[in-house]
mmCIF file with all atom_site columns, C-alpha atoms in Angstrom:
data_model
loop_
_atom_site.group_PDB
_atom_site.id
_atom_site.type_symbol
_atom_site.label_atom_id
_atom_site.label_alt_id
_atom_site.label_comp_id
_atom_site.label_asym_id
_atom_site.label_entity_id
_atom_site.label_seq_id
_atom_site.pdbx_PDB_ins_code
_atom_site.Cartn_x
_atom_site.Cartn_y
_atom_site.Cartn_z
_atom_site.occupancy
_atom_site.B_iso_or_equiv
_atom_site.pdbx_formal_charge
_atom_site.auth_seq_id
_atom_site.auth_comp_id
_atom_site.auth_asym_id
_atom_site.auth_atom_id
_atom_site.pdbx_PDB_model_num
ATOM 1   C CA . MET A 1 1   ? -3.812  8.731   3.095   1.00 53.00 ? 1   MET A CA 1
ATOM 2   C CA . LEU A 1 2   ? -0.501  6.970   3.538   1.00 58.00 ? 2   LEU A CA 1
ATOM 3   C CA . PHE A 1 3   ? 0.137   7.323   -0.179  1.00 61.00 ? 3   PHE A CA 1
ATOM 4   C CA . SER A 1 4   ? -0.031  11.090  0.174   1.00 63.00 ? 4   SER A CA 1
ATOM 5   C CA . PHE A 1 5   ? 3.007   10.930  2.481   1.00 68.00 ? 5   PHE A CA 1
ATOM 6   C CA . SER A 1 6   ? 5.117   8.681   0.265   1.00 73.00 ? 6   SER A CA 1
ATOM 7   C CA . LYS A 1 7   ? 6.237   8.977   -3.322  1.00 82.00 ? 7   LYS A CA 1
ATOM 8   C CA . ILE A 1 8   ? 5.367   5.818   -5.225  1.00 83.00 ? 8   ILE A CA 1
ATOM 9   C CA . ARG A 1 9   ? 7.613   4.971   -8.157  1.00 86.00 ? 9   ARG A CA 1
ATOM 10  C CA . ILE A 1 10  ? 7.231   2.283   -10.800 1.00 86.00 ? 10  ILE A CA 1
ATOM 11  C CA . ILE A 1 11  ? 10.328  0.466   -12.022 1.00 86.00 ? 11  ILE A CA 1
ATOM 12  C CA . VAL A 1 12  ? 9.937   -1.147  -15.447 1.00 85.00 ? 12  VAL A CA 1
ATOM 13  C CA . ASN A 1 13  ? 12.398  -3.914  -16.392 1.00 84.00 ? 13  ASN A CA 1
ATOM 14  C CA . GLY A 1 14  ? 14.802  -2.692  -13.717 1.00 82.00 ? 14  GLY A CA 1
ATOM 15  C CA . THR A 1 15  ? 15.822  0.295   -15.831 1.00 83.00 ? 15  THR A CA 1
ATOM 16  C CA . SER A 1 16  ? 13.035  2.859   -16.298 1.00 84.00 ? 16  SER A CA 1
ATOM 17  C CA . ILE A 1 17  ? 11.581  4.667   -13.286 1.00 86.00 ? 17  ILE A CA 1
ATOM 18  C CA . TYR A 1 18  ? 8.262   6.567   -13.378 1.00 86.00 ? 18  TYR A CA 1
ATOM 19  C CA . GLN A 1 19  ? 6.733   8.720   -10.640 1.00 86.00 ? 19  GLN A CA 1
ATOM 20  C CA . LEU A 1 20  ? 3.126   7.815   -9.736  1.00 81.00 ? 20  LEU A CA 1
ATOM 21  C CA . ASP A 1 21  ? 1.044   10.843  -8.752  1.00 79.00 ? 21  ASP A CA 1
ATOM 22  C CA . LYS A 1 22  ? -1.985  10.517  -6.492  1.00 75.00 ? 22  LYS A CA 1
ATOM 23  C CA . ASP A 1 23  ? -5.329  10.170  -8.335  1.00 75.00 ? 23  ASP A CA 1
ATOM 24  C CA . LYS A 1 24  ? -3.735  10.642  -11.764 1.00 79.00 ? 24  LYS A CA 1
ATOM 25  C CA . PRO A 1 25  ? -3.377  7.889   -14.341 1.00 78.00 ? 25  PRO A CA 1
ATOM 26  C CA . LEU A 1 26  ? 0.100   7.062   -15.547 1.00 80.00 ? 26  LEU A CA 1
ATOM 27  C CA . VAL A 1 27  ? 0.619   5.998   -19.149 1.00 79.00 ? 27  VAL A CA 1
ATOM 28  C CA . ILE A 1 28  ? 3.777   4.017   -19.786 1.00 77.00 ? 28  ILE A CA 1
ATOM 29  C CA . GLY A 1 29  ? 4.543   3.356   -23.416 1.00 73.00 ? 29  GLY A CA 1
ATOM 30  C CA . GLY A 1 30  ? 6.875   0.867   -24.992 1.00 69.00 ? 30  GLY A CA 1
ATOM 31  C CA . ILE A 1 31  ? 6.377   -2.010  -22.599 1.00 72.00 ? 31  ILE A CA 1
ATOM 32  C CA . LYS A 1 32  ? 7.234   -5.228  -24.378 1.00 71.00 ? 32  LYS A CA 1
ATOM 33  C CA . ASN A 1 33  ? 5.777   -8.660  -23.739 1.00 74.00 ? 33  ASN A CA 1
ATOM 34  C CA . ASN A 1 34  ? 7.186   -10.372 -20.605 1.00 79.00 ? 34  ASN A CA 1
ATOM 35  C CA . SER A 1 35  ? 8.200   -7.096  -18.990 1.00 81.00 ? 35  SER A CA 1
ATOM 36  C CA . THR A 1 36  ? 8.447   -6.738  -15.230 1.00 84.00 ? 36  THR A CA 1
ATOM 37  C CA . LEU A 1 37  ? 6.986   -4.054  -12.966 1.00 84.00 ? 37  LEU A CA 1
ATOM 38  C CA . VAL A 1 38  ? 7.988   -3.296  -9.394  1.00 86.00 ? 38  VAL A CA 1
ATOM 39  C CA . LEU A 1 39  ? 6.464   -0.539  -7.258  1.00 86.00 ? 39  LEU A CA 1
ATOM 40  C CA . THR A 1 40  ? 8.408   1.119   -4.474  1.00 86.00 ? 40  THR A CA 1
ATOM 41  C CA . ASP A 1 41  ? 8.243   4.006   -2.085  1.00 83.00 ? 41  ASP A CA 1
ATOM 42  C CA . GLY A 1 42  ? 11.910  3.661   -1.191  1.00 81.00 ? 42  GLY A CA 1
ATOM 43  C CA . PHE A 1 43  ? 11.305  1.412   1.828   1.00 84.00 ? 43  PHE A CA 1
ATOM 44  C CA . HIS A 1 44  ? 8.680   -1.042  0.579   1.00 84.00 ? 44  HIS A CA 1
ATOM 45  C CA . TYR A 1 45  ? 8.900   -3.048  -2.635  1.00 82.00 ? 45  TYR A CA 1
ATOM 46  C CA . THR A 1 46  ? 6.104   -5.036  -4.229  1.00 84.00 ? 46  THR A CA 1
ATOM 47  C CA . ARG A 1 47  ? 6.540   -8.473  -5.636  1.00 84.00 ? 47  ARG A CA 1
ATOM 48  C CA . THR A 1 48  ? 7.617   -8.464  -9.272  1.00 83.00 ? 48  THR A CA 1
ATOM 49  C CA . LEU A 1 49  ? 4.642   -8.311  -11.611 1.00 81.00 ? 49  LEU A CA 1
ATOM 50  C CA . GLN A 1 50  ? 5.190   -10.065 -14.934 1.00 81.00 ? 50  GLN A CA 1
ATOM 51  C CA . ILE A 1 51  ? 3.378   -8.290  -17.792 1.00 78.00 ? 51  ILE A CA 1
ATOM 52  C CA . VAL A 1 52  ? 2.102   -10.677 -20.447 1.00 75.00 ? 52  VAL A CA 1
ATOM 53  C CA . HIS A 1 53  ? 0.111   -9.157  -23.310 1.00 67.00 ? 53  HIS A CA 1
ATOM 54  C CA . GLN A 1 54  ? -2.679  -11.300 -24.581 1.00 62.00 ? 54  GLN A CA 1
ATOM 55  C CA . HIS A 1 55  ? -5.285  -9.638  -26.797 1.00 60.00 ? 55  HIS A CA 1
ATOM 56  C CA . ARG A 1 56  ? -5.220  -6.133  -25.380 1.00 59.00 ? 56  ARG A CA 1
ATOM 57  C CA . TYR A 1 57  ? -2.327  -3.735  -25.425 1.00 66.00 ? 57  TYR A CA 1
ATOM 58  C CA . ILE A 1 58  ? -3.731  -1.638  -22.576 1.00 73.00 ? 58  ILE A CA 1
ATOM 59  C CA . LEU A 1 59  ? -3.292  -2.930  -19.044 1.00 74.00 ? 59  LEU A CA 1
ATOM 60  C CA . TYR A 1 60  ? -5.056  -1.227  -16.160 1.00 78.00 ? 60  TYR A CA 1
ATOM 61  C CA . LEU A 1 61  ? -3.509  -1.548  -12.734 1.00 81.00 ? 61  LEU A CA 1
ATOM 62  C CA . THR A 1 62  ? -4.518  -0.156  -9.377  1.00 81.00 ? 62  THR A CA 1
ATOM 63  C CA . VAL A 1 63  ? -2.203  0.439   -6.433  1.00 83.00 ? 63  VAL A CA 1
ATOM 64  C CA . LEU A 1 64  ? -3.452  -0.465  -2.976  1.00 83.00 ? 64  LEU A CA 1
ATOM 65  C CA . CYS A 1 65  ? -2.117  -0.140  0.530   1.00 83.00 ? 65  CYS A CA 1
ATOM 66  C CA . VAL A 1 66  ? -2.731  -2.571  3.382   1.00 84.00 ? 66  VAL A CA 1
ATOM 67  C CA . ILE A 1 67  ? -3.556  0.365   5.638   1.00 84.00 ? 67  ILE A CA 1
ATOM 68  C CA . ASP A 1 68  ? -6.215  2.264   3.730   1.00 81.00 ? 68  ASP A CA 1
ATOM 69  C CA . ASP A 1 69  ? -7.941  5.413   4.956   1.00 81.00 ? 69  ASP A CA 1
ATOM 70  C CA . ASP A 1 70  ? -10.848 3.564   6.573   1.00 85.00 ? 70  ASP A CA 1
ATOM 71  C CA . ARG A 1 71  ? -8.582  1.194   8.491   1.00 86.00 ? 71  ARG A CA 1
ATOM 72  C CA . LEU A 1 72  ? -6.390  4.066   9.649   1.00 87.00 ? 72  LEU A CA 1
ATOM 73  C CA . LEU A 1 73  ? -9.421  6.035   10.859  1.00 89.00 ? 73  LEU A CA 1
ATOM 74  C CA . ALA A 1 74  ? -10.932 3.004   12.609  1.00 91.00 ? 74  ALA A CA 1
ATOM 75  C CA . GLY A 1 75  ? -7.622  2.273   14.330  1.00 91.00 ? 75  GLY A CA 1
ATOM 76  C CA . GLY A 1 76  ? -7.407  5.853   15.562  1.00 92.00 ? 76  GLY A CA 1
ATOM 77  C CA . ILE A 1 77  ? -10.976 5.786   16.895  1.00 94.00 ? 77  ILE A CA 1
ATOM 78  C CA . VAL A 1 78  ? -10.503 2.415   18.631  1.00 94.00 ? 78  VAL A CA 1
ATOM 79  C CA . THR A 1 79  ? -7.238  3.601   20.165  1.00 94.00 ? 79  THR A CA 1
ATOM 80  C CA . PHE A 1 80  ? -8.831  6.819   21.405  1.00 95.00 ? 80  PHE A CA 1
ATOM 81  C CA . VAL A 1 81  ? -11.939 5.121   22.850  1.00 94.00 ? 81  VAL A CA 1
ATOM 82  C CA . LEU A 1 82  ? -10.007 2.328   24.580  1.00 93.00 ? 82  LEU A CA 1
ATOM 83  C CA . PHE A 1 83  ? -7.461  4.779   25.975  1.00 93.00 ? 83  PHE A CA 1
ATOM 84  C CA . LEU A 1 84  ? -10.194 7.027   27.390  1.00 94.00 ? 84  LEU A CA 1
ATOM 85  C CA . ALA A 1 85  ? -12.034 4.009   28.834  1.00 93.00 ? 85  ALA A CA 1
ATOM 86  C CA . GLY A 1 86  ? -8.864  2.736   30.459  1.00 92.00 ? 86  GLY A CA 1
ATOM 87  C CA . LEU A 1 87  ? -7.902  6.160   31.726  1.00 91.00 ? 87  LEU A CA 1
ATOM 88  C CA . THR A 1 88  ? -11.271 6.886   33.334  1.00 93.00 ? 88  THR A CA 1
ATOM 89  C CA . SER A 1 89  ? -11.786 3.384   34.759  1.00 91.00 ? 89  SER A CA 1
ATOM 90  C CA . GLY A 1 90  ? -8.218  2.872   35.928  1.00 86.00 ? 90  GLY A CA 1
ATOM 91  C CA . ILE A 1 91  ? -8.058  -0.638  34.459  1.00 89.00 ? 91  ILE A CA 1
ATOM 92  C CA . ILE A 1 92  ? -4.556  -1.172  33.124  1.00 90.00 ? 92  ILE A CA 1
ATOM 93  C CA . PHE A 1 93  ? -5.639  -4.007  30.795  1.00 92.00 ? 93  PHE A CA 1
ATOM 94  C CA . ILE A 1 94  ? -7.869  -1.656  28.781  1.00 91.00 ? 94  ILE A CA 1
ATOM 95  C CA . LEU A 1 95  ? -4.996  0.826   28.508  1.00 90.00 ? 95  LEU A CA 1
ATOM 96  C CA . LEU A 1 96  ? -2.802  -1.954  27.134  1.00 91.00 ? 96  LEU A CA 1
ATOM 97  C CA . LEU A 1 97  ? -5.531  -2.950  24.661  1.00 92.00 ? 97  LEU A CA 1
ATOM 98  C CA . SER A 1 98  ? -5.551  0.604   23.329  1.00 92.00 ? 98  SER A CA 1
ATOM 99  C CA . PHE A 1 99  ? -2.070  0.025   21.875  1.00 92.00 ? 99  PHE A CA 1
ATOM 100 C CA . LEU A 1 100 ? -3.134  -2.954  19.716  1.00 93.00 ? 100 LEU A CA 1
ATOM 101 C CA . PRO A 1 101 ? -4.163  -0.869  16.658  1.00 91.00 ? 101 PRO A CA 1
ATOM 102 C CA . THR A 1 102 ? -0.852  0.998   16.833  1.00 91.00 ? 102 THR A CA 1
ATOM 103 C CA . LEU A 1 103 ? 1.063   -2.275  17.065  1.00 93.00 ? 103 LEU A CA 1
ATOM 104 C CA . TYR A 1 104 ? -0.853  -3.585  14.025  1.00 90.00 ? 104 TYR A CA 1
ATOM 105 C CA . LEU A 1 105 ? 0.047   -0.467  12.025  1.00 88.00 ? 105 LEU A CA 1
ATOM 106 C CA . LEU A 1 106 ? 3.707   -0.829  12.999  1.00 89.00 ? 106 LEU A CA 1
ATOM 107 C CA . TYR A 1 107 ? 3.646   -4.522  12.088  1.00 91.00 ? 107 TYR A CA 1
ATOM 108 C CA . ALA A 1 108 ? 2.100   -3.800  8.679   1.00 87.00 ? 108 ALA A CA 1
ATOM 109 C CA . TYR A 1 109 ? 4.580   -1.014  7.954   1.00 85.00 ? 109 TYR A CA 1
ATOM 110 C CA . TYR A 1 110 ? 7.869   -2.476  9.221   1.00 88.00 ? 110 TYR A CA 1
ATOM 111 C CA . ILE A 1 111 ? 7.537   -6.265  9.403   1.00 90.00 ? 111 ILE A CA 1
ATOM 112 C CA . ASN A 1 112 ? 5.137   -7.118  6.569   1.00 85.00 ? 112 ASN A CA 1
ATOM 113 C CA . LYS A 1 113 ? 6.935   -4.963  3.980   1.00 81.00 ? 113 LYS A CA 1
ATOM 114 C CA . LYS A 1 114 ? 6.298   -7.176  0.940   1.00 80.00 ? 114 LYS A CA 1
ATOM 115 C CA . SER A 1 115 ? 2.525   -6.842  1.091   1.00 83.00 ? 115 SER A CA 1
ATOM 116 C CA . PHE A 1 116 ? 2.275   -3.229  2.306   1.00 85.00 ? 116 PHE A CA 1
ATOM 117 C CA . ILE A 1 117 ? 1.977   -1.911  -1.253  1.00 84.00 ? 117 ILE A CA 1
ATOM 118 C CA . GLN A 1 118 ? -0.050  -4.091  -3.602  1.00 83.00 ? 118 GLN A CA 1
ATOM 119 C CA . VAL A 1 119 ? -0.703  -3.968  -7.344  1.00 82.00 ? 119 VAL A CA 1
ATOM 120 C CA . ARG A 1 120 ? -3.931  -5.382  -8.734  1.00 79.00 ? 120 ARG A CA 1
ATOM 121 C CA . LYS A 1 121 ? -5.022  -5.833  -12.325 1.00 74.00 ? 121 LYS A CA 1
ATOM 122 C CA . ILE A 1 122 ? -8.431  -4.432  -13.178 1.00 74.00 ? 122 ILE A CA 1
ATOM 123 C CA . LEU A 1 123 ? -10.429 -5.011  -16.337 1.00 66.00 ? 123 LEU A CA 1
ATOM 124 C CA . SER A 1 124 ? -11.369 -1.426  -17.129 1.00 59.00 ? 124 SER A CA 1
ATOM 125 C CA . PRO A 1 125 ? -10.779 1.987   -15.579 1.00 55.00 ? 125 PRO A CA 1
#
């Protein structure tokens, strides 16, 4: 869900930039051995991924986000339930607990920028 709001781009060897569309494979040709890949959305950058060809010339990668759709939905539900429980009971501590999922999302987005977007190698599509 967060990927639908941001435009992910792939930078190859610091020179070529490719736009990554949601749920569409991207074929990048002409990548030499020991090339580097970096993914960015303009604010977050992944760690540099070194491409080393062994026996195959096709490399399958998947792009992940620390805050996936399930985690975002669960955080919203927990926030809503704890806020309603604190509001109806009048206990301030429960109201303060309702902000923990929001604080986690803010921490993952602003503080933990290096691991917000992740690239993983997969064996086959």
